[in-house]
mmCIF file of C-alpha atoms in Angstrom:
data_model
loop_
_atom_site.group_PDB
_atom_site.id
_atom_site.type_symbol
_atom_site.label_atom_id
_atom_site.label_comp_id
_atom_site.label_asym_id
_atom_site.label_seq_id
_atom_site.Cartn_x
_atom_site.Cartn_y
_atom_site.Cartn_z
ATOM 1 C CA MET A 1 0.000 0.000 0.000
ATOM 2 C CA ASN A 2 1.292 3.443 -0.912
ATOM 3 C CA LYS A 3 2.291 5.926 1.760
ATOM 4 C CA ARG A 4 0.167 9.069 1.764
ATOM 5 C CA ILE A 5 1.520 12.603 2.060
ATOM 6 C CA LEU A 6 -0.609 15.688 2.713
ATOM 7 C CA VAL A 7 0.661 19.191 1.932
ATOM 8 C CA ILE A 8 -1.187 21.870 3.913
ATOM 9 C CA TYR A 9 -0.553 25.493 2.940
ATOM 10 C CA TYR A 10 -1.847 29.027 2.556
ATOM 11 C CA SER A 11 -0.076 31.158 -0.020
ATOM 12 C CA GLN A 12 -1.073 34.639 -1.143
ATOM 13 C CA THR A 13 1.645 35.208 -3.740
ATOM 14 C CA GLY A 14 2.210 31.633 -4.856
ATOM 15 C CA GLN A 15 5.796 31.585 -3.548
ATOM 16 C CA LEU A 16 5.077 29.279 -0.623
ATOM 17 C CA LYS A 17 3.016 26.947 -2.809
ATOM 18 C CA GLU A 18 5.950 26.666 -5.228
ATOM 19 C CA ILE A 19 8.335 25.923 -2.353
ATOM 20 C CA ALA A 20 5.999 23.222 -1.014
ATOM 21 C CA GLN A 21 5.528 21.669 -4.458
ATOM 22 C CA ASN A 22 9.278 21.503 -4.975
ATOM 23 C CA MET A 23 9.727 20.031 -1.499
ATOM 24 C CA VAL A 24 7.423 17.105 -2.282
ATOM 25 C CA GLU A 25 8.654 16.590 -5.857
ATOM 26 C CA PRO A 26 10.720 13.542 -4.768
ATOM 27 C CA PHE A 27 7.546 11.988 -3.335
ATOM 28 C CA GLU A 28 5.529 12.702 -6.482
ATOM 29 C CA GLN A 29 8.191 11.051 -8.623
ATOM 30 C CA ASP A 30 8.052 7.915 -6.489
ATOM 31 C CA ALA A 31 5.223 5.538 -7.384
ATOM 32 C CA SER A 32 5.061 4.276 -3.799
ATOM 33 C CA TYR A 33 3.715 7.636 -2.567
ATOM 34 C CA ASP A 34 0.442 9.480 -3.073
ATOM 35 C CA VAL A 35 0.481 13.261 -2.511
ATOM 36 C CA ASP A 36 -2.574 15.407 -1.731
ATOM 37 C CA TYR A 37 -2.774 19.176 -1.298
ATOM 38 C CA TYR A 38 -4.982 21.187 1.026
ATOM 39 C CA ASN A 39 -5.106 24.942 0.430
ATOM 40 C CA ILE A 40 -6.542 26.656 3.509
ATOM 41 C CA GLN A 41 -9.293 29.094 2.520
ATOM 42 C CA PRO A 42 -10.498 31.751 4.972
ATOM 43 C CA ILE A 43 -14.181 32.551 4.537
ATOM 44 C CA GLN A 44 -13.185 36.204 4.336
ATOM 45 C CA ASP A 45 -9.852 36.107 2.546
ATOM 46 C CA TYR A 46 -7.040 38.644 2.793
ATOM 47 C CA PRO A 47 -6.110 40.992 -0.055
ATOM 48 C CA PHE A 48 -3.103 40.722 -2.293
ATOM 49 C CA PRO A 49 -1.581 43.064 -2.997
ATOM 50 C CA TRP A 50 -2.160 44.521 0.440
ATOM 51 C CA ASP A 51 -3.349 48.040 1.017
ATOM 52 C CA ASN A 52 -1.857 49.938 3.930
ATOM 53 C CA ALA A 53 -4.917 49.753 6.187
ATOM 54 C CA SER A 54 -5.467 46.029 5.652
ATOM 55 C CA PHE A 55 -1.806 45.156 6.183
ATOM 56 C CA PHE A 56 -1.481 46.888 9.539
ATOM 57 C CA GLY A 57 -5.062 46.023 10.424
ATOM 58 C CA VAL A 58 -4.267 42.311 10.775
ATOM 59 C CA PHE A 59 -1.360 42.961 13.165
ATOM 60 C CA PRO A 60 -3.044 42.619 16.590
ATOM 61 C CA ASP A 61 -5.151 39.574 15.668
ATOM 62 C CA SER A 62 -2.206 37.940 13.940
ATOM 63 C CA PHE A 63 0.233 38.413 16.790
ATOM 64 C CA GLN A 64 -2.275 37.343 19.444
ATOM 65 C CA GLN A 65 -3.111 34.284 17.319
ATOM 66 C CA ILE A 66 -6.830 35.044 17.130
ATOM 67 C CA PRO A 67 -8.350 32.662 14.561
ATOM 68 C CA THR A 68 -10.730 33.534 11.761
ATOM 69 C CA ALA A 69 -13.379 31.316 10.170
ATOM 70 C CA ILE A 70 -12.131 28.996 7.411
ATOM 71 C CA LYS A 71 -13.911 26.819 4.860
ATOM 72 C CA PRO A 72 -14.005 23.091 5.689
ATOM 73 C CA PRO A 73 -11.252 20.996 4.112
ATOM 74 C CA PRO A 74 -12.285 18.639 1.289
ATOM 75 C CA GLU A 75 -13.844 15.401 2.515
ATOM 76 C CA LYS A 76 -10.968 13.473 0.962
ATOM 77 C CA VAL A 77 -8.545 15.308 3.238
ATOM 78 C CA LEU A 78 -10.704 14.876 6.333
ATOM 79 C CA GLN A 79 -11.049 11.142 5.705
ATOM 80 C CA GLY A 80 -7.452 10.577 4.609
ATOM 81 C CA ASP A 81 -5.196 8.649 6.957
ATOM 82 C CA TYR A 82 -1.881 10.287 6.064
ATOM 83 C CA ASP A 83 1.562 8.988 6.927
ATOM 84 C CA LEU A 84 3.182 12.426 6.846
ATOM 85 C CA ILE A 85 2.019 16.048 6.897
ATOM 86 C CA ILE A 86 3.984 18.822 5.171
ATOM 87 C CA LEU A 87 2.804 22.033 6.836
ATOM 88 C CA ALA A 88 3.881 25.095 4.843
ATOM 89 C CA TYR A 89 3.234 28.504 6.331
ATOM 90 C CA GLN A 90 3.851 32.220 6.012
ATOM 91 C CA ILE A 91 4.789 34.494 8.890
ATOM 92 C CA TRP A 92 2.759 37.622 9.621
ATOM 93 C CA PHE A 93 4.117 39.961 12.280
ATOM 94 C CA LEU A 94 6.510 37.372 13.762
ATOM 95 C CA THR A 95 3.696 34.813 14.113
ATOM 96 C CA PRO A 96 2.239 32.023 11.944
ATOM 97 C CA ALA A 97 -0.163 33.735 9.528
ATOM 98 C CA ILE A 98 -3.810 33.968 10.558
ATOM 99 C CA PRO A 99 -5.069 31.348 8.031
ATOM 100 C CA ILE A 100 -2.597 28.643 9.159
ATOM 101 C CA ASN A 101 -3.144 29.562 12.806
ATOM 102 C CA SER A 102 -6.902 29.372 12.269
ATOM 103 C CA PHE A 103 -6.622 25.903 10.764
ATOM 104 C CA LEU A 104 -4.442 24.660 13.613
ATOM 105 C CA LYS A 105 -6.948 25.955 16.155
ATOM 106 C CA SER A 106 -9.887 24.315 14.382
ATOM 107 C CA THR A 107 -11.399 20.867 14.936
ATOM 108 C CA TYR A 108 -10.213 19.990 11.427
ATOM 109 C CA ALA A 109 -6.581 20.100 12.519
ATOM 110 C CA ASP A 110 -7.178 17.681 15.359
ATOM 111 C CA GLN A 111 -8.861 15.273 12.949
ATOM 112 C CA ILE A 112 -6.139 15.516 10.274
ATOM 113 C CA ILE A 113 -2.916 15.914 12.281
ATOM 114 C CA LYS A 114 -3.446 13.995 15.526
ATOM 115 C CA GLY A 115 -0.930 11.168 15.787
ATOM 116 C CA LYS A 116 0.852 12.172 12.563
ATOM 117 C CA LYS A 117 4.450 13.092 11.769
ATOM 118 C CA VAL A 118 4.737 16.735 10.687
ATOM 119 C CA VAL A 119 7.428 18.607 8.766
ATOM 120 C CA SER A 120 6.993 22.382 8.824
ATOM 121 C CA VAL A 121 8.127 24.526 5.903
ATOM 122 C CA ILE A 122 8.513 28.283 6.324
ATOM 123 C CA GLY A 123 8.580 30.949 3.623
ATOM 124 C CA CYS A 124 9.383 34.367 5.081
ATOM 125 C CA ARG A 125 11.547 37.494 4.995
ATOM 126 C CA ASN A 126 14.087 36.644 7.697
ATOM 127 C CA MET A 127 12.632 36.442 11.232
ATOM 128 C CA TRP A 128 11.189 32.978 11.794
ATOM 129 C CA ALA A 129 12.615 31.607 15.059
ATOM 130 C CA LYS A 130 9.923 32.819 17.471
ATOM 131 C CA ALA A 131 7.145 32.042 14.985
ATOM 132 C CA GLN A 132 8.423 28.484 14.724
ATOM 133 C CA HIS A 133 8.460 28.222 18.509
ATOM 134 C CA LYS A 134 4.758 29.123 18.430
ATOM 135 C CA MET A 135 4.213 26.618 15.631
ATOM 136 C CA LYS A 136 5.766 23.843 17.731
ATOM 137 C CA GLN A 137 3.139 24.508 20.398
ATOM 138 C CA LEU A 138 0.273 24.631 17.898
ATOM 139 C CA ILE A 139 1.266 21.272 16.414
ATOM 140 C CA GLN A 140 1.640 19.742 19.857
ATOM 141 C CA ASN A 141 -1.788 21.060 20.860
ATOM 142 C CA VAL A 142 -3.468 19.043 18.085
ATOM 143 C CA GLY A 143 -1.492 15.888 18.801
ATOM 144 C CA GLY A 144 1.002 16.057 15.940
ATOM 145 C CA GLU A 145 4.689 15.197 16.193
ATOM 146 C CA LEU A 146 7.027 17.757 14.653
ATOM 147 C CA VAL A 147 9.940 15.831 13.118
ATOM 148 C CA GLY A 148 11.488 18.453 10.829
ATOM 149 C CA ASN A 149 11.549 22.114 9.886
ATOM 150 C CA VAL A 150 12.957 23.937 6.861
ATOM 151 C CA ALA A 151 13.073 27.734 6.697
ATOM 152 C CA PHE A 152 13.283 29.455 3.306
ATOM 153 C CA VAL A 153 14.240 33.110 3.802
ATOM 154 C CA ASP A 154 15.205 36.236 1.914
ATOM 155 C CA ARG A 155 19.003 36.220 2.198
ATOM 156 C CA HIS A 156 19.531 39.925 1.442
ATOM 157 C CA LEU A 157 20.494 42.468 4.089
ATOM 158 C CA ASN A 158 17.703 43.254 6.540
ATOM 159 C CA HIS A 159 16.985 46.800 5.402
ATOM 160 C CA ILE A 160 17.235 45.891 1.717
ATOM 161 C CA SER A 161 14.682 43.131 2.219
ATOM 162 C CA VAL A 162 12.358 45.557 4.036
ATOM 163 C CA ILE A 163 12.284 47.795 0.960
ATOM 164 C CA THR A 164 11.817 44.953 -1.517
ATOM 165 C CA ILE A 165 9.145 43.097 0.473
ATOM 166 C CA VAL A 166 7.050 46.259 0.873
ATOM 167 C CA HIS A 167 7.376 46.828 -2.886
ATOM 168 C CA TRP A 168 6.048 43.297 -3.505
ATOM 169 C CA MET A 169 3.347 43.166 -0.841
ATOM 170 C CA MET A 170 1.907 46.584 -1.663
ATOM 171 C CA GLY A 171 2.534 46.569 -5.410
ATOM 172 C CA GLY A 172 1.811 42.956 -6.212
ATOM 173 C CA LYS A 173 4.805 42.459 -8.509
ATOM 174 C CA LYS A 174 7.863 40.388 -7.705
ATOM 175 C CA ASP A 175 10.264 42.534 -9.671
ATOM 176 C CA ARG A 176 13.203 44.855 -9.011
ATOM 177 C CA LYS A 177 12.142 48.128 -7.399
ATOM 178 C CA PHE A 178 13.407 51.014 -9.573
ATOM 179 C CA GLY A 179 15.260 48.357 -11.558
ATOM 180 C CA ILE A 180 18.153 48.432 -9.080
ATOM 181 C CA PHE A 181 17.029 46.547 -5.956
ATOM 182 C CA PRO A 182 17.136 42.741 -5.896
ATOM 183 C CA LYS A 183 13.960 40.784 -6.462
ATOM 184 C CA PRO A 184 11.947 40.388 -3.250
ATOM 185 C CA GLY A 185 11.319 37.209 -1.363
ATOM 186 C CA VAL A 186 13.103 33.882 -1.326
ATOM 187 C CA ALA A 187 15.675 33.553 -4.109
ATOM 188 C CA GLN A 188 14.488 31.429 -7.040
ATOM 189 C CA LYS A 189 17.637 29.338 -6.688
ATOM 190 C CA ASP A 190 16.640 28.379 -3.141
ATOM 191 C CA ILE A 191 13.071 27.624 -4.244
ATOM 192 C CA ASP A 192 14.321 25.423 -7.079
ATOM 193 C CA GLN A 193 16.584 23.505 -4.695
ATOM 194 C CA ALA A 194 13.807 22.763 -2.191
ATOM 195 C CA SER A 195 13.562 19.235 -3.596
ATOM 196 C CA GLY A 196 16.906 18.481 -1.928
ATOM 197 C CA PHE A 197 15.280 18.856 1.470
ATOM 198 C CA GLY A 198 12.377 16.801 0.180
ATOM 199 C CA GLU A 199 14.813 13.972 -0.523
ATOM 200 C CA LEU A 200 15.979 14.077 3.096
ATOM 201 C CA VAL A 201 12.388 13.889 4.303
ATOM 202 C CA LYS A 202 11.585 11.052 1.906
ATOM 203 C CA ASN A 203 14.615 9.044 3.027
ATOM 204 C CA ALA A 204 13.421 9.336 6.624
ATOM 205 C CA SER A 205 9.904 8.383 5.555
ATOM 206 C CA LYS A 206 11.119 5.270 3.754
ATOM 207 C CA THR A 207 12.520 3.839 6.979
ATOM 208 C CA ASN A 208 10.005 5.615 9.221
ATOM 209 C CA ASP A 209 12.977 6.879 11.230
ATOM 210 C CA PHE A 210 12.859 10.656 11.648
ATOM 211 C CA SER A 211 15.184 10.792 14.647
ATOM 212 C CA ASN A 212 18.066 12.391 12.727
ATOM 213 C CA LEU A 213 16.085 14.285 10.109
ATOM 214 C CA GLN A 214 16.389 17.747 11.640
ATOM 215 C CA ASN A 215 20.151 17.353 12.053
ATOM 216 C CA GLU A 216 20.390 16.480 8.357
ATOM 217 C CA ILE A 217 18.231 19.481 7.424
ATOM 218 C CA ALA A 218 20.429 21.767 9.536
ATOM 219 C CA GLU A 219 23.629 20.377 7.994
ATOM 220 C CA ALA A 220 22.163 21.029 4.539
ATOM 221 C CA GLY A 221 21.516 24.687 5.440
ATOM 222 C CA GLY A 222 17.779 24.414 5.988
ATOM 223 C CA VAL A 223 17.705 26.416 9.229
ATOM 224 C CA ASP A 224 20.169 29.253 8.810
ATOM 225 C CA ILE A 225 20.383 30.928 12.219
ATOM 226 C CA LYS A 226 21.650 34.514 12.382
ATOM 227 C CA PRO A 227 22.280 35.550 16.019
ATOM 228 C CA PHE A 228 21.298 39.202 15.584
ATOM 229 C CA ILE A 229 18.075 38.284 13.793
ATOM 230 C CA ILE A 230 17.129 36.012 16.705
ATOM 231 C CA PHE A 231 18.013 38.787 19.131
ATOM 232 C CA MET A 232 15.780 41.256 17.265
ATOM 233 C CA ASP A 233 13.037 38.651 16.896
ATOM 234 C CA GLU A 234 12.880 38.150 20.661
ATOM 235 C CA LYS A 235 12.946 41.879 21.432
ATOM 236 C CA ALA A 236 10.322 42.645 18.789
ATOM 237 C CA ASN A 237 8.031 39.913 20.153
ATOM 238 C CA LYS A 238 8.039 41.627 23.535
ATOM 239 C CA MET A 239 7.136 44.984 21.980
ATOM 240 C CA PHE A 240 4.532 43.471 19.663
ATOM 241 C CA SER A 241 2.906 41.831 22.678
ATOM 242 C CA ILE A 242 2.512 45.223 24.357
ATOM 243 C CA TRP A 243 1.246 46.939 21.209
ATOM 244 C CA SER A 244 -1.202 44.189 20.223
ATOM 245 C CA ARG A 245 -2.780 44.063 23.693
ATOM 246 C CA PHE A 246 -3.056 47.862 23.698
ATOM 247 C CA ILE A 247 -4.820 47.891 20.325
ATOM 248 C CA LEU A 248 -7.170 45.021 21.212
ATOM 249 C CA LYS A 249 -8.061 46.339 24.657
ATOM 250 C CA ASN A 250 -11.110 47.962 23.120
ATOM 251 C CA ASP A 251 -12.212 48.942 19.629
ATOM 252 C CA LYS A 252 -12.225 52.616 20.475
ATOM 253 C CA ASN A 253 -9.718 54.532 18.367
ATOM 254 C CA ARG A 254 -8.422 51.301 16.791
ATOM 255 C CA LYS A 255 -7.447 53.046 13.555
ATOM 256 C CA LEU A 256 -5.572 55.742 15.455
ATOM 257 C CA LYS A 257 -3.772 53.143 17.561
ATOM 258 C CA LEU A 258 -2.732 51.302 14.397
ATOM 259 C CA LYS A 259 -1.298 54.535 13.005
ATOM 260 C CA PHE A 260 0.772 54.925 16.161
ATOM 261 C CA PHE A 261 1.931 51.317 15.809
ATOM 262 C CA LYS A 262 2.944 51.924 12.196
ATOM 263 C CA ALA A 263 4.980 54.955 13.291
ATOM 264 C CA TYR A 264 6.620 52.875 16.005
ATOM 265 C CA LEU A 265 7.422 50.045 13.573
ATOM 266 C CA LEU A 266 9.032 52.356 11.011
ATOM 267 C CA THR A 267 11.071 54.024 13.749
ATOM 268 C CA ALA A 268 12.137 50.631 15.112
ATOM 269 C CA ILE A 269 13.265 49.446 11.672
ATOM 270 C CA TRP A 270 15.067 52.544 10.447
ATOM 271 C CA VAL A 271 16.298 54.217 13.638
ATOM 272 C CA ILE A 272 16.379 51.827 16.589
ATOM 273 C CA SER A 273 17.509 48.685 14.759
ATOM 274 C CA PRO A 274 20.865 50.085 13.510
ATOM 275 C CA ILE A 275 21.695 51.351 17.019
ATOM 276 C CA VAL A 276 20.789 47.997 18.572
ATOM 277 C CA TYR A 277 22.888 46.215 15.939
ATOM 278 C CA LEU A 278 25.939 48.274 16.892
ATOM 279 C CA ILE A 279 25.408 47.498 20.588
ATOM 280 C CA PHE A 280 24.952 43.816 19.738
ATOM 281 C CA LEU A 281 28.273 43.726 17.863
ATOM 282 C CA LEU A 282 30.109 45.419 20.720
ATOM 283 C CA THR A 283 28.744 42.941 23.252
ATOM 284 C CA TYR A 284 28.941 39.879 20.986
ATOM 285 C CA PRO A 285 31.859 38.201 22.849
ATOM 286 C CA LEU A 286 29.846 38.342 26.053
ATOM 287 C CA ARG A 287 26.903 36.598 24.406
ATOM 288 C CA LEU A 288 28.689 33.585 22.887
ATOM 289 C CA ASN A 289 27.329 30.949 25.276
ATOM 290 C CA GLN A 290 23.828 32.398 25.107
ATOM 291 C CA ILE A 291 23.981 32.495 21.301
ATOM 292 C CA LYS A 292 25.117 28.874 21.151
ATOM 293 C CA ARG A 293 22.196 27.754 23.329
ATOM 294 C CA LYS A 294 19.644 29.716 21.333
ATOM 295 C CA LYS A 295 20.929 28.491 17.984
ATOM 296 C CA ALA A 296 20.596 24.912 19.194
ATOM 297 C CA PHE A 297 17.099 25.550 20.551
ATOM 298 C CA TYR A 298 15.625 27.344 17.544
ATOM 299 C CA SER A 299 17.195 25.056 14.950
ATOM 300 C CA GLY A 300 15.700 21.967 16.632
ATOM 301 C CA VAL A 301 12.192 20.518 16.662
ATOM 302 C CA ASN A 302 11.734 19.813 20.376
#
């Protein structure tokens, strides 16, 4: 009997879907596997390209992991007894995107994922460590076993990627801003090579031994950990927690509060971040043990 693989995803731009498809290409080329796809569909979907109000408007609900209503998965998916789940997700405001979070907090997730091996696949700008920590908990809550994680990121400098991702998200085109900036998002070369990680997952699936899978993924460069990015991710999560609770406290003046948050975020990116980076470099030798521990923690699946 063939082994069954389910790919669960939500992709606005198509980039994450392409990554996931390339990841499972080795399975699809193997006659002993059957691959199904489940595209999560919110009842009230999110715009792409984003407009300014909609983009910042999802911040508090996204960060606080407040679910939205989604359409039921196809009956085939609900009834399928899968051997492995590939869970591909975007990151919104340092947190698994609302659609994937909504699925994982639904009764559907418990029915589909409980007792199953799960490999998470991330497509994001650069900060994914804290979001993946949240994802670990979400998977555990529905009875799944996380056995692997691969993070596909924009490898350009932080501030360059801020400019290019805004150009893409707000303009809808994955091209070079002004003809001089690099293309936004995950590099096509990395997307095309996603099948290499799929081979590692398939090899583990063949023997049903996933105990060393994450080490193999890490050795192949699938969880590139940058110490300063983790540092900023943790600090930003603390600030986002304060801001999101403040905005959600009541609906009064929500739009005004979101404008203040936008001003804070732009200041944090363009003014505070460079100063913090300089301080981080100066204190780097004092942080070596802490950095080593955090790299081990965030690159793992436990």
